[in-house]
Amino acid sequence: MSTPLASRAQKMRLPLLTQKGLEVPPPTEKDWSKDEERHYVFKDPDQQWRSLPQPYRMINKLVDLVFERSWEIIEERDRLREAKLSQIQPTVYPPVFQSKLSSVPNCMAISQDYLFIGGAKGFSIYNLYNAKRICVWDKLKVGVTSIGAADLGNDILIAPVDEMGVIRLFYIYKDSLFFVKTVNDVDDTNKPTPCVKMEISQGGDFAAFLLQGAGDTWLDVYKLPKESWLKEVEHPQVTTTPKKKVRQPQLNTLEPMSSDNSEMDVSIGLKGDVKLSPPVHIVKIKPPKPITGTTFKSPLEVFAKVEGCLGLGSGQNHFIKDSQWEQQAAAFHAMYKKVLDGDSEEELASMATFHFLLPTCVIMMPAELKGPSGVPSVLGVHWMGHHNFFLYSLNRTQRDKVEPESVWPCAAPIALSQLSGCGSYLVLACEDGVLTLWDLAQGSPLGVVALPEGRFCQSVHFLKYFLVLEGRNVYPEVPVTSQVTCVVLCTDASLHLVAASGAQEPTTRTLVERPAKHPDEAVCAVAPVPPLPGMVLVFSKNGSVHLLDVSGPQTVCAFAPPRPFHLVAPWRPVFVLSEHHPYFLLRGDRPNRTEATDEAKDIPKSVFYFHFTAYPLLEDIVRNSSIPQADLPDPVALPQALPLEERCDSFLRKRFQKLEHQAKEQEHWTRLRRYSLLLQRENLKK
């Protein structure tokens, strides 16, 4: 039995020739019969599927959707393949050496001629040149998540942090490794104080550790007695019966490791019977208190609270009452109610960034607090979500009151900061995308730079000042001043170059745009390459590692470990660059579990060595990376770094010459004016 809908559909499917009879249409459109237009029915080609019952219609739609998406993926892959074929692919250099390890390396550091690798059971020390392991510390069987190494001259300070946040200090002198102290060791294991961040000053005079515990966060600053360590290791005093039992790592014997290296050169021995002087605790810095209503009754009490301008600008000592704060907050929320709706105020974690600063004229310190030249005298600290950059003196005792000697307020909360390797330049990046460049040596800001709209700073990296001469990047051998070049990686994966020079306005230039169509090419991490002028390593999301020349910008080459190794987490790659050697070390990760086979499981954990001088394209750049002042062209003038007396003398000499020139010009114009007056008088007489 046919339904009315089916009979109607059947009538619609009847051809027009059946309705009007057999009639051949004429060859021209103007002779077509007008009656056929009345009988023409616009039929939906998908109407036949509508007659299907459920769930077949839904299944049909899903199948169509799968086919459409599959075709889109196929077309996108074809476009990517064609784009890659049309692009000029950079030269990919393989590693020159592979160091096989028994465990996955979590972190790496380089100091002098040693490579330090933290693993799952401790840390190991390797020779940087031949990759032979020369020492291992694994008695406590704790994983090392980060490791720091500071060059002290003839010796080295090592600071590994394990997976529990416990930080230990080790001292290397000649062929011996000494244990110094566990910084955050506690008697009660139920109340740990893990180390979140650490910083060792250049030269190893001071160390700072950011600790957390019991819902609190604080910064402990220590002075390292490296002179005492040198005397104690040269003239050791063996301790046999200590007065107090202290829990220390067992460092008496050295057990060989298996399958780490086929050859092991044990040239550094562990010395556990020599006790070294512990670091001296200087100051404990806590996060700034939230600003609340005043408790003072008169402005005189506020001024009496401020002693010698210490802490001035922190906002703690004021004369604003709670009622005024409440009125201001109510007016602000009423004005921006639409914008603030749905935004909840979350409590920010107390994280801090800190730097050891050399004594400069921009940091005003009392005369009694200044230290020797070349040694850090100030600790700069800023806390997450706060506007102020605090400066604390390092030449103090533990009894002194913890107050900042100076405060630098910013217009927006400081997101991050970075100190140059020479310690002369500082950049403060705020949350609104504004960067402030400071020349600490000269005592003046170099400029303020605003990133493009919608771009916010993720990381900042200083580049050593370089010149571009005849298409080649070179380092001038003479020291320069007030010249800053840094690479800024934004949160949207775009890369920018910021340059500032003296009194000139700073400039910004985009190096890498955000890849909107190809998100796998987004930049995840950046690292400067000191042996190569004006070049940085760029880690992309797809696991590729490129060498970028910022002067172009252009990609010079690429580095890649051999298959099946690759970068599992390119946004957090495990690598290390040597500042004084043309080396670049990269951890190679094994294939994923979904791709793992029996052959892949037997692949050892490896660290790959990339030697820049081993590649023909980079060898010439490394060997000719610097240029003497005599070979510089005449138009190139570099502002050299001179002592303060010579700078003052040069400034006064230029000022005197300028005044003398102005005086001569004034005298010349005075003579011309007198001569014109005389001519006017002569004309009047005539």
mmCIF file of C-alpha atoms in Angstrom, residues 242-508:
data_model
loop_
_atom_site.group_PDB
_atom_site.id
_atom_site.type_symbol
_atom_site.label_atom_id
_atom_site.label_comp_id
_atom_site.label_asym_id
_atom_site.label_seq_id
_atom_site.Cartn_x
_atom_site.Cartn_y
_atom_site.Cartn_z
ATOM 1 C CA PRO A 242 81.873 14.993 65.156
ATOM 2 C CA LYS A 243 80.150 16.516 68.143
ATOM 3 C CA LYS A 244 76.731 16.472 66.538
ATOM 4 C CA LYS A 245 75.401 13.759 64.350
ATOM 5 C CA VAL A 246 74.474 15.318 61.026
ATOM 6 C CA ARG A 247 72.722 13.441 58.258
ATOM 7 C CA GLN A 248 75.049 13.701 55.280
ATOM 8 C CA PRO A 249 75.366 11.831 52.004
ATOM 9 C CA GLN A 250 77.809 8.942 52.009
ATOM 10 C CA LEU A 251 80.693 9.980 49.798
ATOM 11 C CA ASN A 252 83.464 7.656 50.916
ATOM 12 C CA THR A 253 83.551 5.195 48.040
ATOM 13 C CA LEU A 254 83.008 5.286 44.341
ATOM 14 C CA GLU A 255 81.120 2.397 42.781
ATOM 15 C CA PRO A 256 81.363 1.856 39.051
ATOM 16 C CA MET A 257 78.196 2.227 37.006
ATOM 17 C CA SER A 258 77.176 -0.272 34.389
ATOM 18 C CA SER A 259 76.300 0.431 30.753
ATOM 19 C CA ASP A 260 76.876 4.163 31.073
ATOM 20 C CA ASN A 261 80.072 4.290 29.045
ATOM 21 C CA SER A 262 82.253 1.541 27.738
ATOM 22 C CA GLU A 263 85.253 3.408 29.110
ATOM 23 C CA MET A 264 85.278 5.214 32.428
ATOM 24 C CA ASP A 265 88.032 7.590 33.412
ATOM 25 C CA VAL A 266 87.844 8.014 37.185
ATOM 26 C CA SER A 267 89.810 11.238 37.589
ATOM 27 C CA ILE A 268 87.685 12.933 40.270
ATOM 28 C CA GLY A 269 87.430 11.238 43.663
ATOM 29 C CA LEU A 270 84.755 11.761 46.268
ATOM 30 C CA LYS A 271 86.065 13.121 49.560
ATOM 31 C CA GLY A 272 83.689 12.636 52.463
ATOM 32 C CA ASP A 273 86.142 12.964 55.332
ATOM 33 C CA VAL A 274 86.921 16.664 54.798
ATOM 34 C CA LYS A 275 84.468 19.100 56.324
ATOM 35 C CA LEU A 276 84.082 22.472 54.614
ATOM 36 C CA SER A 277 82.739 25.665 56.116
ATOM 37 C CA PRO A 278 78.989 26.057 55.558
ATOM 38 C CA PRO A 279 77.580 29.075 53.708
ATOM 39 C CA VAL A 280 76.752 32.105 55.850
ATOM 40 C CA HIS A 281 73.081 33.047 55.925
ATOM 41 C CA ILE A 282 72.659 36.774 55.244
ATOM 42 C CA VAL A 283 68.998 37.605 54.932
ATOM 43 C CA LYS A 284 65.561 36.032 54.698
ATOM 44 C CA ILE A 285 63.241 37.929 52.351
ATOM 45 C CA LYS A 286 59.488 37.377 52.402
ATOM 46 C CA PRO A 287 56.890 38.500 49.853
ATOM 47 C CA PRO A 288 55.582 42.051 50.337
ATOM 48 C CA LYS A 289 52.514 42.332 52.505
ATOM 49 C CA PRO A 290 49.245 43.341 50.851
ATOM 50 C CA ILE A 291 48.587 47.059 51.076
ATOM 51 C CA THR A 292 45.804 47.763 53.574
ATOM 52 C CA GLY A 293 44.429 50.776 55.390
ATOM 53 C CA THR A 294 46.764 52.865 57.488
ATOM 54 C CA THR A 295 47.093 52.590 61.241
ATOM 55 C CA PHE A 296 48.837 55.952 61.594
ATOM 56 C CA LYS A 297 46.991 58.856 63.165
ATOM 57 C CA SER A 298 49.008 61.688 61.633
ATOM 58 C CA PRO A 299 51.357 62.229 58.653
ATOM 59 C CA LEU A 300 54.228 62.818 61.080
ATOM 60 C CA GLU A 301 54.034 59.176 62.157
ATOM 61 C CA VAL A 302 54.338 58.130 58.502
ATOM 62 C CA PHE A 303 57.520 60.169 58.014
ATOM 63 C CA ALA A 304 58.902 58.896 61.296
ATOM 64 C CA LYS A 305 58.420 55.311 60.071
ATOM 65 C CA VAL A 306 60.619 55.896 57.031
ATOM 66 C CA GLU A 307 64.252 55.716 58.149
ATOM 67 C CA GLY A 308 66.803 57.095 55.746
ATOM 68 C CA CYS A 309 64.579 56.561 52.681
ATOM 69 C CA LEU A 310 64.869 52.761 53.074
ATOM 70 C CA GLY A 311 61.870 51.058 51.501
ATOM 71 C CA LEU A 312 60.555 54.328 50.099
ATOM 72 C CA GLY A 313 58.197 53.564 47.218
ATOM 73 C CA SER A 314 57.011 50.150 48.370
ATOM 74 C CA GLY A 315 53.611 51.541 49.313
ATOM 75 C CA GLN A 316 53.642 50.119 52.827
ATOM 76 C CA ASN A 317 53.922 53.429 54.697
ATOM 77 C CA HIS A 318 51.007 55.623 53.645
ATOM 78 C CA PHE A 319 48.134 57.626 55.110
ATOM 79 C CA ILE A 320 45.193 56.092 53.214
ATOM 80 C CA LYS A 321 42.377 54.738 55.371
ATOM 81 C CA ASP A 322 40.332 51.588 54.817
ATOM 82 C CA SER A 323 37.226 53.599 53.998
ATOM 83 C CA GLN A 324 39.090 55.373 51.197
ATOM 84 C CA TRP A 325 40.242 52.033 49.757
ATOM 85 C CA GLU A 326 36.670 50.744 49.840
ATOM 86 C CA GLN A 327 35.280 53.861 48.142
ATOM 87 C CA GLN A 328 37.950 53.681 45.453
ATOM 88 C CA ALA A 329 37.273 49.966 44.846
ATOM 89 C CA ALA A 330 33.494 50.565 44.667
ATOM 90 C CA ALA A 331 33.924 53.378 42.148
ATOM 91 C CA PHE A 332 36.297 51.269 40.059
ATOM 92 C CA HIS A 333 33.969 48.248 39.961
ATOM 93 C CA ALA A 334 30.969 50.460 39.156
ATOM 94 C CA MET A 335 32.825 52.056 36.230
ATOM 95 C CA TYR A 336 34.152 48.785 34.773
ATOM 96 C CA LYS A 337 31.325 46.454 35.802
ATOM 97 C CA LYS A 338 30.816 45.039 32.302
ATOM 98 C CA VAL A 339 34.474 44.179 31.923
ATOM 99 C CA LEU A 340 34.883 42.731 35.410
ATOM 100 C CA ASP A 341 31.770 40.535 35.372
ATOM 101 C CA GLY A 342 32.743 36.885 35.571
ATOM 102 C CA ASP A 343 36.351 37.594 36.557
ATOM 103 C CA SER A 344 37.240 36.091 39.910
ATOM 104 C CA GLU A 345 40.200 37.323 41.863
ATOM 105 C CA GLU A 346 42.511 34.364 42.307
ATOM 106 C CA GLU A 347 45.282 34.379 44.833
ATOM 107 C CA LEU A 348 48.612 34.394 43.011
ATOM 108 C CA ALA A 349 51.352 32.004 44.021
ATOM 109 C CA SER A 350 54.274 33.712 45.703
ATOM 110 C CA MET A 351 56.898 33.195 43.015
ATOM 111 C CA ALA A 352 59.903 35.469 42.714
ATOM 112 C CA THR A 353 62.621 36.285 40.210
ATOM 113 C CA PHE A 354 65.927 37.576 41.549
ATOM 114 C CA HIS A 355 69.293 38.741 40.200
ATOM 115 C CA PHE A 356 72.664 39.604 41.701
ATOM 116 C CA LEU A 357 73.641 43.116 40.578
ATOM 117 C CA LEU A 358 77.079 44.693 40.539
ATOM 118 C CA PRO A 359 77.634 48.040 42.287
ATOM 119 C CA THR A 360 76.599 50.799 39.886
ATOM 120 C CA CYS A 361 75.638 54.436 40.105
ATOM 121 C CA VAL A 362 71.989 53.709 39.275
ATOM 122 C CA ILE A 363 71.580 51.849 42.575
ATOM 123 C CA MET A 364 71.891 54.333 45.393
ATOM 124 C CA MET A 365 73.441 52.683 48.434
ATOM 125 C CA PRO A 366 74.854 54.129 51.640
ATOM 126 C CA ALA A 367 78.630 54.323 51.701
ATOM 127 C CA GLU A 368 78.885 51.828 54.561
ATOM 128 C CA LEU A 369 76.912 49.215 52.588
ATOM 129 C CA LYS A 370 79.035 49.261 49.422
ATOM 130 C CA GLY A 371 81.251 46.256 48.755
ATOM 131 C CA PRO A 372 84.417 45.664 46.739
ATOM 132 C CA SER A 373 84.500 46.280 43.009
ATOM 133 C CA GLY A 374 83.534 43.379 40.767
ATOM 134 C CA VAL A 375 81.561 41.612 43.510
ATOM 135 C CA PRO A 376 77.733 41.771 43.577
ATOM 136 C CA SER A 377 76.460 44.137 46.223
ATOM 137 C CA VAL A 378 72.715 44.209 45.509
ATOM 138 C CA LEU A 379 70.017 41.590 45.114
ATOM 139 C CA GLY A 380 67.147 42.631 42.825
ATOM 140 C CA VAL A 381 63.827 40.869 43.505
ATOM 141 C CA HIS A 382 60.339 41.120 42.050
ATOM 142 C CA TRP A 383 57.354 38.983 43.045
ATOM 143 C CA MET A 384 54.611 37.657 40.793
ATOM 144 C CA GLY A 385 51.681 40.019 40.461
ATOM 145 C CA HIS A 386 53.512 43.004 41.997
ATOM 146 C CA HIS A 387 54.580 46.288 40.416
ATOM 147 C CA ASN A 388 57.776 46.893 42.395
ATOM 148 C CA PHE A 389 61.359 45.809 41.786
ATOM 149 C CA PHE A 390 63.067 45.673 45.205
ATOM 150 C CA LEU A 391 66.797 46.178 45.770
ATOM 151 C CA TYR A 392 68.398 44.645 48.870
ATOM 152 C CA SER A 393 71.968 45.159 49.994
ATOM 153 C CA LEU A 394 74.135 42.048 50.309
ATOM 154 C CA ASN A 395 76.621 43.679 52.687
ATOM 155 C CA ARG A 396 74.584 43.157 55.815
ATOM 156 C CA THR A 397 74.395 40.845 58.802
ATOM 157 C CA GLN A 398 71.551 38.610 59.878
ATOM 158 C CA ARG A 399 70.696 40.979 62.716
ATOM 159 C CA ASP A 400 70.002 43.885 60.382
ATOM 160 C CA LYS A 401 66.417 44.823 59.650
ATOM 161 C CA VAL A 402 65.123 43.365 56.385
ATOM 162 C CA GLU A 403 64.154 46.467 54.418
ATOM 163 C CA PRO A 404 64.838 47.199 50.744
ATOM 164 C CA GLU A 405 67.402 49.911 50.178
ATOM 165 C CA SER A 406 65.588 51.035 47.049
ATOM 166 C CA VAL A 407 62.351 50.351 45.158
ATOM 167 C CA TRP A 408 61.679 50.721 41.426
ATOM 168 C CA PRO A 409 57.912 50.954 40.833
ATOM 169 C CA CYS A 410 56.450 50.028 37.440
ATOM 170 C CA ALA A 411 53.151 50.990 35.822
ATOM 171 C CA ALA A 412 52.013 47.342 35.539
ATOM 172 C CA PRO A 413 52.845 44.098 37.343
ATOM 173 C CA ILE A 414 56.263 42.765 36.361
ATOM 174 C CA ALA A 415 55.907 39.516 34.419
ATOM 175 C CA LEU A 416 59.593 38.659 34.108
ATOM 176 C CA SER A 417 63.059 40.179 34.168
ATOM 177 C CA GLN A 418 66.423 39.280 32.691
ATOM 178 C CA LEU A 419 70.004 40.312 33.452
ATOM 179 C CA SER A 420 72.673 40.280 30.758
ATOM 180 C CA GLY A 421 75.666 37.999 31.077
ATOM 181 C CA CYS A 422 78.022 40.913 31.718
ATOM 182 C CA GLY A 423 75.706 42.257 34.437
ATOM 183 C CA SER A 424 75.513 45.720 32.848
ATOM 184 C CA TYR A 425 71.992 45.584 31.399
ATOM 185 C CA LEU A 426 68.613 44.742 32.879
ATOM 186 C CA VAL A 427 65.218 44.401 31.223
ATOM 187 C CA LEU A 428 61.900 44.494 33.075
ATOM 188 C CA ALA A 429 58.932 43.095 31.124
ATOM 189 C CA CYS A 430 55.497 44.017 32.456
ATOM 190 C CA GLU A 431 52.231 42.176 31.970
ATOM 191 C CA ASP A 432 50.935 44.868 29.585
ATOM 192 C CA GLY A 433 53.644 44.066 27.009
ATOM 193 C CA VAL A 434 55.952 47.000 27.857
ATOM 194 C CA LEU A 435 59.703 46.426 28.258
ATOM 195 C CA THR A 436 62.032 48.791 30.120
ATOM 196 C CA LEU A 437 65.736 48.553 29.266
ATOM 197 C CA TRP A 438 68.215 49.701 31.919
ATOM 198 C CA ASP A 439 71.903 50.459 31.489
ATOM 199 C CA LEU A 440 73.148 49.737 35.002
ATOM 200 C CA ALA A 441 76.741 50.684 34.229
ATOM 201 C CA GLN A 442 75.829 54.145 32.968
ATOM 202 C CA GLY A 443 73.050 54.619 35.498
ATOM 203 C CA SER A 444 70.245 55.469 33.069
ATOM 204 C CA PRO A 445 67.391 53.746 31.236
ATOM 205 C CA LEU A 446 68.038 53.008 27.577
ATOM 206 C CA GLY A 447 64.398 53.208 26.618
ATOM 207 C CA VAL A 448 60.891 51.816 26.903
ATOM 208 C CA VAL A 449 59.585 49.454 24.215
ATOM 209 C CA ALA A 450 55.977 48.370 23.674
ATOM 210 C CA LEU A 451 55.420 45.067 21.923
ATOM 211 C CA PRO A 452 52.792 44.911 19.149
ATOM 212 C CA GLU A 453 49.211 44.958 20.362
ATOM 213 C CA GLY A 454 48.066 41.651 21.780
ATOM 214 C CA ARG A 455 51.631 40.352 22.234
ATOM 215 C CA PHE A 456 52.950 39.575 25.706
ATOM 216 C CA CYS A 457 56.463 38.618 26.725
ATOM 217 C CA GLN A 458 57.234 34.977 27.481
ATOM 218 C CA SER A 459 61.044 35.073 27.617
ATOM 219 C CA VAL A 460 63.879 37.552 26.968
ATOM 220 C CA HIS A 461 67.401 36.632 25.877
ATOM 221 C CA PHE A 462 70.327 39.059 25.593
ATOM 222 C CA LEU A 463 72.676 38.864 22.625
ATOM 223 C CA LYS A 464 76.256 39.985 22.763
ATOM 224 C CA TYR A 465 76.666 43.175 20.745
ATOM 225 C CA PHE A 466 77.723 42.424 17.150
ATOM 226 C CA LEU A 467 78.271 44.276 13.875
ATOM 227 C CA VAL A 468 77.278 43.356 10.327
ATOM 228 C CA LEU A 469 80.221 44.025 8.029
ATOM 229 C CA GLU A 470 80.103 42.943 4.390
ATOM 230 C CA GLY A 471 77.241 40.562 5.109
ATOM 231 C CA ARG A 472 79.051 38.892 8.011
ATOM 232 C CA ASN A 473 78.293 39.092 11.739
ATOM 233 C CA VAL A 474 81.333 39.853 13.911
ATOM 234 C CA TYR A 475 82.061 40.749 17.520
ATOM 235 C CA PRO A 476 84.145 43.927 18.013
ATOM 236 C CA GLU A 477 87.143 43.152 20.211
ATOM 237 C CA VAL A 478 86.898 46.510 21.972
ATOM 238 C CA PRO A 479 84.384 46.722 24.831
ATOM 239 C CA VAL A 480 81.325 48.811 24.036
ATOM 240 C CA THR A 481 78.774 50.515 26.224
ATOM 241 C CA SER A 482 75.091 51.455 25.955
ATOM 242 C CA GLN A 483 74.457 48.911 23.197
ATOM 243 C CA VAL A 484 71.697 46.372 23.868
ATOM 244 C CA THR A 485 70.296 43.696 21.578
ATOM 245 C CA CYS A 486 67.841 41.127 22.876
ATOM 246 C CA VAL A 487 65.440 38.556 21.455
ATOM 247 C CA VAL A 488 61.895 38.492 22.847
ATOM 248 C CA LEU A 489 59.672 35.422 22.556
ATOM 249 C CA CYS A 490 55.980 36.247 22.976
ATOM 250 C CA THR A 491 53.166 34.077 24.248
ATOM 251 C CA ASP A 492 51.686 33.792 20.744
ATOM 252 C CA ALA A 493 54.916 32.131 19.468
ATOM 253 C CA SER A 494 56.112 35.246 17.622
ATOM 254 C CA LEU A 495 59.760 36.282 17.877
ATOM 255 C CA HIS A 496 60.972 39.903 18.004
ATOM 256 C CA LEU A 497 64.338 41.678 18.056
ATOM 257 C CA VAL A 498 64.714 44.705 20.351
ATOM 258 C CA ALA A 499 67.722 47.002 19.954
ATOM 259 C CA ALA A 500 68.685 50.101 21.940
ATOM 260 C CA SER A 501 71.712 52.315 21.493
ATOM 261 C CA GLY A 502 72.644 55.199 23.778
ATOM 262 C CA ALA A 503 70.268 58.131 23.582
ATOM 263 C CA GLN A 504 68.589 56.853 20.404
ATOM 264 C CA GLU A 505 65.047 55.562 20.480
ATOM 265 C CA PRO A 506 64.890 51.753 20.801
ATOM 266 C CA THR A 507 63.619 49.782 17.824
ATOM 267 C CA THR A 508 61.703 46.530 17.442
#
